[in-house]
Structures are given as structure tokens and as C-alpha cells.
Short mmCIF file of C-alpha atoms (C1' of nucleotides) in Angstrom, two decimals:
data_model
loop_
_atom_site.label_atom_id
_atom_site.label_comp_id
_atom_site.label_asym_id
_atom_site.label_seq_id
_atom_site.Cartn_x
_atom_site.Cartn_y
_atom_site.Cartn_z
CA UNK A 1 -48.41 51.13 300.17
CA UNK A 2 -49.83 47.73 299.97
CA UNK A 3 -47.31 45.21 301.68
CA UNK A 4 -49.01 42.19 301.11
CA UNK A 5 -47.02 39.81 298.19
CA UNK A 6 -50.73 39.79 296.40
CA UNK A 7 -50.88 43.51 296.35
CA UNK A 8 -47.34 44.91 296.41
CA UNK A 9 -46.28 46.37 292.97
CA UNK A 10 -42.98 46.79 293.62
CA UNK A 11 -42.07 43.29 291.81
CA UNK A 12 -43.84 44.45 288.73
CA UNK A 13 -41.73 47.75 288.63
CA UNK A 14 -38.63 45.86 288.92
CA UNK A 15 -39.49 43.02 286.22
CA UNK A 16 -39.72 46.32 283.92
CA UNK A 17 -36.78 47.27 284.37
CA UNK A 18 -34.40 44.25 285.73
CA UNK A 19 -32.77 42.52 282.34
CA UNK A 20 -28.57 43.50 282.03
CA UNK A 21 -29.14 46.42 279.54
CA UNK A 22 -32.68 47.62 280.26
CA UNK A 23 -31.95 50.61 282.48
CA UNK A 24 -28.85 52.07 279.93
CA UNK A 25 -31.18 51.28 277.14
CA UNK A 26 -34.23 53.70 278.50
CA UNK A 27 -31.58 56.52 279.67
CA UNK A 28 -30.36 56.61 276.36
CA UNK A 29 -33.51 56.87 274.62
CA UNK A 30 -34.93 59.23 277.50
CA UNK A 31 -31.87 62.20 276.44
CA UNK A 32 -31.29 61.23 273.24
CA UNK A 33 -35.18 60.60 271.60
CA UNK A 34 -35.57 58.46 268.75
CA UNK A 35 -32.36 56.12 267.70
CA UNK A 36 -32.02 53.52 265.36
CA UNK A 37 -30.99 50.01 266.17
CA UNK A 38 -27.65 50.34 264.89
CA UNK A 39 -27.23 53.88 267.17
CA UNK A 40 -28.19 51.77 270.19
CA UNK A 41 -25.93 49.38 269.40
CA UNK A 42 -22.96 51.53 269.05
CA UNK A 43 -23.83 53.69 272.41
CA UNK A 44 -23.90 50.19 274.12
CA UNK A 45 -20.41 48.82 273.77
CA UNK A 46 -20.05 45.44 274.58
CA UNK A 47 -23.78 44.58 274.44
CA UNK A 48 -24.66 41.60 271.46
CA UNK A 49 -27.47 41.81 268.68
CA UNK A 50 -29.60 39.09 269.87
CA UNK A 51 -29.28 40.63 273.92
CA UNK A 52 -30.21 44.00 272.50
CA UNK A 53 -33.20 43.05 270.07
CA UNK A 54 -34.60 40.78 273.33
CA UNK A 55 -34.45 43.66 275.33
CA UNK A 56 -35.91 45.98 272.90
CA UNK A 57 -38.89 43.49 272.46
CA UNK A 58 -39.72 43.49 276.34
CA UNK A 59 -39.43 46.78 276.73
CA UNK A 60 -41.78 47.62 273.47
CA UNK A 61 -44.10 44.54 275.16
CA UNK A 62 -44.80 46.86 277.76
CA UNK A 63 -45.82 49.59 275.80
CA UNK A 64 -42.46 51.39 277.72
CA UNK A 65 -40.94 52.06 274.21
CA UNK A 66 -41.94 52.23 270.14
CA UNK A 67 -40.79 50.49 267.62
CA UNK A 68 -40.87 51.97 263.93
CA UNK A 69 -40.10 49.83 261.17
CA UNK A 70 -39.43 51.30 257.73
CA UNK A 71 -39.69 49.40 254.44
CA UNK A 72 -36.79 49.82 253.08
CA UNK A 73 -33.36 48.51 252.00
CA UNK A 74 -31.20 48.50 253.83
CA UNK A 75 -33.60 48.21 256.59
CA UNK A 76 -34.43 50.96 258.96
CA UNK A 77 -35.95 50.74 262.60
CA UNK A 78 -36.32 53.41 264.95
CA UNK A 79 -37.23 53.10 268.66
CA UNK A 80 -38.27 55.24 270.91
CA UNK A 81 -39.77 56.27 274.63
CA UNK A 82 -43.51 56.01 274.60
CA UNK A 83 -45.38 59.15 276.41
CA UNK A 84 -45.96 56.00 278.51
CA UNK A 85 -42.49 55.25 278.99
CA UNK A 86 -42.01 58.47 280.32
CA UNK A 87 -43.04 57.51 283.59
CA UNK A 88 -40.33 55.88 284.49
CA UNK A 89 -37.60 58.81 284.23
CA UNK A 90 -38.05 60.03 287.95
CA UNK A 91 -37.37 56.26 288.93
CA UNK A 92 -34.42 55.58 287.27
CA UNK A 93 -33.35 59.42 288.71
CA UNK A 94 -34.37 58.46 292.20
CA UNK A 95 -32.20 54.74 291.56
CA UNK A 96 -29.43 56.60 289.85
CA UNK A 97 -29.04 59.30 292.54
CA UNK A 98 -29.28 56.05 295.28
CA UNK A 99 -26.85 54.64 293.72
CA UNK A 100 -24.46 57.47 293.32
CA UNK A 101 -24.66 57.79 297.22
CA UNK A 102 -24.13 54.32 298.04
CA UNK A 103 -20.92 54.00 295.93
CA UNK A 104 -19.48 56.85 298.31
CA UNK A 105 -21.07 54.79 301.31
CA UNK A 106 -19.70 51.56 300.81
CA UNK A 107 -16.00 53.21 300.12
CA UNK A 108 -16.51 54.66 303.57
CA UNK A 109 -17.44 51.80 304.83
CA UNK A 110 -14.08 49.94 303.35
CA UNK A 111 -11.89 52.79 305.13
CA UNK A 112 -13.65 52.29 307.93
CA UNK A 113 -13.03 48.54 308.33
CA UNK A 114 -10.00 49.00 307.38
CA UNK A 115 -9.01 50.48 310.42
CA UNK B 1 -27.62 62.09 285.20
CA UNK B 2 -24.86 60.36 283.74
CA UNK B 3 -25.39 58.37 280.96
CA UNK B 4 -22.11 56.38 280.29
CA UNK B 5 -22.33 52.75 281.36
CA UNK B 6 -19.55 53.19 283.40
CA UNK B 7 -20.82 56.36 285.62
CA UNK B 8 -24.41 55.37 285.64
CA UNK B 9 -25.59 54.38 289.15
CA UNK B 10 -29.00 53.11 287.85
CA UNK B 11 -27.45 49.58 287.72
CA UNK B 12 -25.93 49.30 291.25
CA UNK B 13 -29.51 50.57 292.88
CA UNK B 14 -31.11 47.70 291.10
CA UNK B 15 -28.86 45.13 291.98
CA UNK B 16 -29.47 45.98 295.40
CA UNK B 17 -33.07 45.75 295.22
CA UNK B 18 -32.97 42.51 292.68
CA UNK B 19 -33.43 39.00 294.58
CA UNK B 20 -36.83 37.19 294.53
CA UNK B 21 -38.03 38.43 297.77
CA UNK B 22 -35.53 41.55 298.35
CA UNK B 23 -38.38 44.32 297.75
CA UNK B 24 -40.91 42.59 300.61
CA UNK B 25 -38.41 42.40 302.65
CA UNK B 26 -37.52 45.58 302.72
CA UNK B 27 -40.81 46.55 303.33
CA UNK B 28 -41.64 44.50 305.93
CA UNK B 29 -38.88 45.60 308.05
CA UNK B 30 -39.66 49.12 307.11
CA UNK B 31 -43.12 49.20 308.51
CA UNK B 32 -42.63 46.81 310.91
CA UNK B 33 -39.68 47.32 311.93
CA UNK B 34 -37.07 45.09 314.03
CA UNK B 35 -38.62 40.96 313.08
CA UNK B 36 -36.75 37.67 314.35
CA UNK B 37 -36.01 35.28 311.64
CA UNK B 38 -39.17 32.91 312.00
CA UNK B 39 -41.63 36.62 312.04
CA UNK B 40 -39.99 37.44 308.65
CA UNK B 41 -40.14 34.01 307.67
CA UNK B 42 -43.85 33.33 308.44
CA UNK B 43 -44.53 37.10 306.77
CA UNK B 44 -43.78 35.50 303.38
CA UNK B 45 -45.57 33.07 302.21
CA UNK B 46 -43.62 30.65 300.27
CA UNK B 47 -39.83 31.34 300.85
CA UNK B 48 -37.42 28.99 301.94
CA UNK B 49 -35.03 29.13 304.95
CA UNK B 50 -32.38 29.34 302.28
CA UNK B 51 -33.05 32.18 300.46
CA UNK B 52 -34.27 34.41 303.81
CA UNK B 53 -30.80 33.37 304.98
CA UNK B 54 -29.26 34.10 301.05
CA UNK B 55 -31.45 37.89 300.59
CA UNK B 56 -31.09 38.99 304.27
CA UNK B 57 -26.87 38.08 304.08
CA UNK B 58 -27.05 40.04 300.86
CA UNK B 59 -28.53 43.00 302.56
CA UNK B 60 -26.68 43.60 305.29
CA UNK B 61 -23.68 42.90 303.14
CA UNK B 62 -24.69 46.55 301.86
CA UNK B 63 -25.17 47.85 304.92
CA UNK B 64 -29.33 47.86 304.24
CA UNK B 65 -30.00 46.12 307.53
CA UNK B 66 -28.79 45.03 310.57
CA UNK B 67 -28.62 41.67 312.06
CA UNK B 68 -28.14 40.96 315.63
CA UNK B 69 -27.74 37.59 317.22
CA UNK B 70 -28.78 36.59 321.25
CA UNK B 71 -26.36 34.56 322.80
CA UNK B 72 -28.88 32.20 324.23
CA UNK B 73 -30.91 28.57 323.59
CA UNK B 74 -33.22 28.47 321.36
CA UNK B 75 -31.46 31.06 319.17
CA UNK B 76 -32.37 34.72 318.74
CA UNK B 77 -31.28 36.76 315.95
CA UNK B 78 -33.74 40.02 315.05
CA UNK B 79 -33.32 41.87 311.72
CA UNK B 80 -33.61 46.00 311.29
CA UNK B 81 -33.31 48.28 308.63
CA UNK B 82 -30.40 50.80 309.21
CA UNK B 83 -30.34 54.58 309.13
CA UNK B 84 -28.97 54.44 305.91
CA UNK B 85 -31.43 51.53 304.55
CA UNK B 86 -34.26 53.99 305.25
CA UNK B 87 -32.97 56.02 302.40
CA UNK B 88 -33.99 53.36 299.83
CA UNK B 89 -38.24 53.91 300.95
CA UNK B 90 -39.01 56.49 298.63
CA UNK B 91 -37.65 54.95 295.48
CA UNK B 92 -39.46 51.83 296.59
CA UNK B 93 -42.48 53.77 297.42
CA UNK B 94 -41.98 55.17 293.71
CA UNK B 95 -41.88 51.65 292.69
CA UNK B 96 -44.69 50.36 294.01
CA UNK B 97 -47.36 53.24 292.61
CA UNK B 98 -45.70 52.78 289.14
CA UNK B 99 -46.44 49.44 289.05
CA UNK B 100 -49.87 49.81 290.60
CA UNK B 101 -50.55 52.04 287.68
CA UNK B 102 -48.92 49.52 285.17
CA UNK B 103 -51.43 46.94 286.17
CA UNK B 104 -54.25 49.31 285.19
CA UNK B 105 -52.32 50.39 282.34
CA UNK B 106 -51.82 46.58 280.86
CA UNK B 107 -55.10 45.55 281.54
CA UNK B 108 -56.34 48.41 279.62
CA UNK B 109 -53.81 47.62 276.32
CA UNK B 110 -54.93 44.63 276.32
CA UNK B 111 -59.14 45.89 276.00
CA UNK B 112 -58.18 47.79 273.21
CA UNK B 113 -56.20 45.17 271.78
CA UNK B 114 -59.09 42.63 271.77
CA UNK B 115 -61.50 44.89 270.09
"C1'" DC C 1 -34.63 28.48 316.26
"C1'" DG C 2 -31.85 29.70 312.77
"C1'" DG C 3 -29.11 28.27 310.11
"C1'" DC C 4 -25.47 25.43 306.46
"C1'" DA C 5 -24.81 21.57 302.93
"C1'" DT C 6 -26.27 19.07 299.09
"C1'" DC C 7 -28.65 18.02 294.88
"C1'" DC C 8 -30.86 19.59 290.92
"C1'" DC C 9 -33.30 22.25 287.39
"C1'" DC C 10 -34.19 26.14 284.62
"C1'" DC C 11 -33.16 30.21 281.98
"C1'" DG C 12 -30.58 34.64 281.51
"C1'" DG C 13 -27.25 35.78 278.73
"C1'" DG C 14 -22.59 35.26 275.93
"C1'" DA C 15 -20.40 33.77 271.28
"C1'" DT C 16 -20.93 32.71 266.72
"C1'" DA C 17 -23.02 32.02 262.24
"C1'" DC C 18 -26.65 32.70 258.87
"C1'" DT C 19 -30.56 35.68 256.26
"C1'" DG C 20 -34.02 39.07 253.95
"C1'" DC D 1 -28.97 47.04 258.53
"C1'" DA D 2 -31.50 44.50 261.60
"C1'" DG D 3 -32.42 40.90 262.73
"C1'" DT D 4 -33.19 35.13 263.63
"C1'" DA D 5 -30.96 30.38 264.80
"C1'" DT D 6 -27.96 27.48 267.42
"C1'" DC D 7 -24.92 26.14 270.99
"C1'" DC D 8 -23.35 26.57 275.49
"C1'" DC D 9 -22.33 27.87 280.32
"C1'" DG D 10 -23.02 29.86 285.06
"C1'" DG D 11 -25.75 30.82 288.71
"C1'" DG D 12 -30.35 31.95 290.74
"C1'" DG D 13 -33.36 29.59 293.19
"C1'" DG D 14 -36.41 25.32 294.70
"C1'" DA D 15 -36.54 20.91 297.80
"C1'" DT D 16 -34.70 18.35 301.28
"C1'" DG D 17 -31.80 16.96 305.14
"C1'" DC D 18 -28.45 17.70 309.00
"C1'" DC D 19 -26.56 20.65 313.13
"C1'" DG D 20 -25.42 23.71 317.38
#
DNA sequence: CGGCATCCCCCGGGATACTG
DNA sequence: CAGTATCCCGGGGGATGCCG
């Protein structure tokens, strides 16, 4: 692994997938395929139109997902994982599974401290 | 994996590894292994006192690293990853390849796109 | 040497309202 | 239904200066 800040690619990873809804947003469309805007929306609770359609954007700016617009009224827009996309899955597993660990780590920690 | 926003780990991973210079870090300290303040410092090119101070606080506020200070004049204080830090080198390892491939990946959407 | 403290700027991101 | 447009706030992060 290049370590230099030049070379390093871990940045570039992370700029993919930092932004507040990104990672929930790719899960979702990872297990569940193809969903329409309004889908997303609903599995998101709490998240706002404009947030959601700005992360959608990004994430279709780097060919990550697709976006499928249908003429028609009312409108219709599907998004999905690209074959692309795909490639990220064992990250967000590997970051998931980290994470899972750590919560249990830093509640042992607490106990410990609290000693 | 868990899916829910409230059991999905994918988030607290990334915040970990989110910070402008969190990632090279990490690495440095992972292949170099234990650096004083000013080795760090002079290993990235760029960053302010402040934020070494800010990212390396945040780490070992997690438990990622270790910081030890030297009693003595000048100052001492040399900066480890921990046992359990280590664990986070595969997913940053993972990172880093993705977003070597990425590069290629982008600079070959963007050939197409300009024919 | 290895920090805090201070000042300041930018933009990620929330709330709300309007439109094809 | 799936967006834009507008307003606004908090904090991440740069530059600089002081201290034990």
C-alpha cells in the first residue's frame, strides 16, 4: 500500500462514501435492488428531499449507482447499484462488522473506567 | 448485515476513520510504528499543529492509539497504534485498492465520455 | 517540543416552500 | 412524485500567536 499523501487511495474511498446518508443509502439498494425515490425516502426516516436527491447525484457521479428516469406522470425514477457499485459491498461489510466490534469495545472500556 | 439505521455499524466505522488526515495517520503509525509528535508532523506535508493535536486526541479517544508523554525538557510524547487499532488495517487496506482502482475507473468514464 | 487559544471562513446539511 | 430554490446555522478546519 502506497503511504505517501500523493499516492494513498484511501481518501478517495472515503470521499465515496463519507456524506450523512451515503452508506444506509448503498446498503439499501445493495439487499433490496432497484427502488424508487419515494421507496428510499420512506426506508430513510428522518432524511429530507433535497439531502437525499444530493446524495443520490454523487453517488450516480461516480458511476456507484443508476439512475432511471421514466417519462411519465406522475413521475417515476428508479435507482439502482451499478455492477460497478458492487465493489463496494465487502467494504461497507468489513466497516459494518468493525463497527459492530467496537460498540462492544468501547462499552468495555466504560465498565472498565468505571471501576 | 443489519440494515436499520439504528443497528447499522457502517456509520460508526466511518466516523472513526473521517478527519482530514485520520486515514495517513493511521497508516503511518501502522508501518512505522511508535513516531514522536514532530516525526508525524514532518510525515505530512501540510497539516497544522492543531489538527495533529485535534485527529490524534480523537483517536486515542477510541482507543485507536496510544499516547505516551516523557516527563522531561524539551518534551517527549511518542504515538502507537494499539492492539486493538491494528484491527482497523485490513478495511483500510480494502480502502486503499478500491480507490486505486476508482482512479483507473474515472479516468476511463471520462475517455468514453469525451468520444 | 508539543501543545492550547483565538480569529475567521467555508460548506455540509436542516427546514421550509414552490414546481413540472 | 420527484424534484429545485431559498434561508439559515453549526462546526470542520486553516492561519497565527502564546506557553510550560
Amino acid at each position: 500500500m502506497q503511504i505517501e499523501p500523493e499516492l494513498c487511495k484511501v481518501e478517495d474511498a472515503l470521499g465515496i462514501l463519507v456524506g450523512k446518508w451515503k452508506p444506509i443509502i448503498l446498503l439499501h439498494l445493495l439487499k433490496n435492488g432497484t427502488q424508487r425515490f419515494s421507496e428510499l425516502k420512506r426506508s430513510l426516516p428522518g432524511i429530507t428531499q433535497k439531502m437525499l436527491t444530493k446524495q443520490l447525484r454523487e453517488l450516480e457521479e461516480e458511476d456507484i449507482i443508476q439512475r432511471v428516469v421514466y417519462a411519465q406522470v406522475p413521475p417515476k425514477v428508479e435507482y439502482s447499484i451499478t455492477e460497478y457499485g458492487r465493489g463496494l459491498e465487502p467494504i461497507l461489510e468489513a466497516m459494518h462488522e468493525w463497527g459492530t466490534k467496537h460498540t462492544l469495545h468501547k462499552r468495555e472500556m466504560q465498565r472498565k473506567a468505571s471501576i
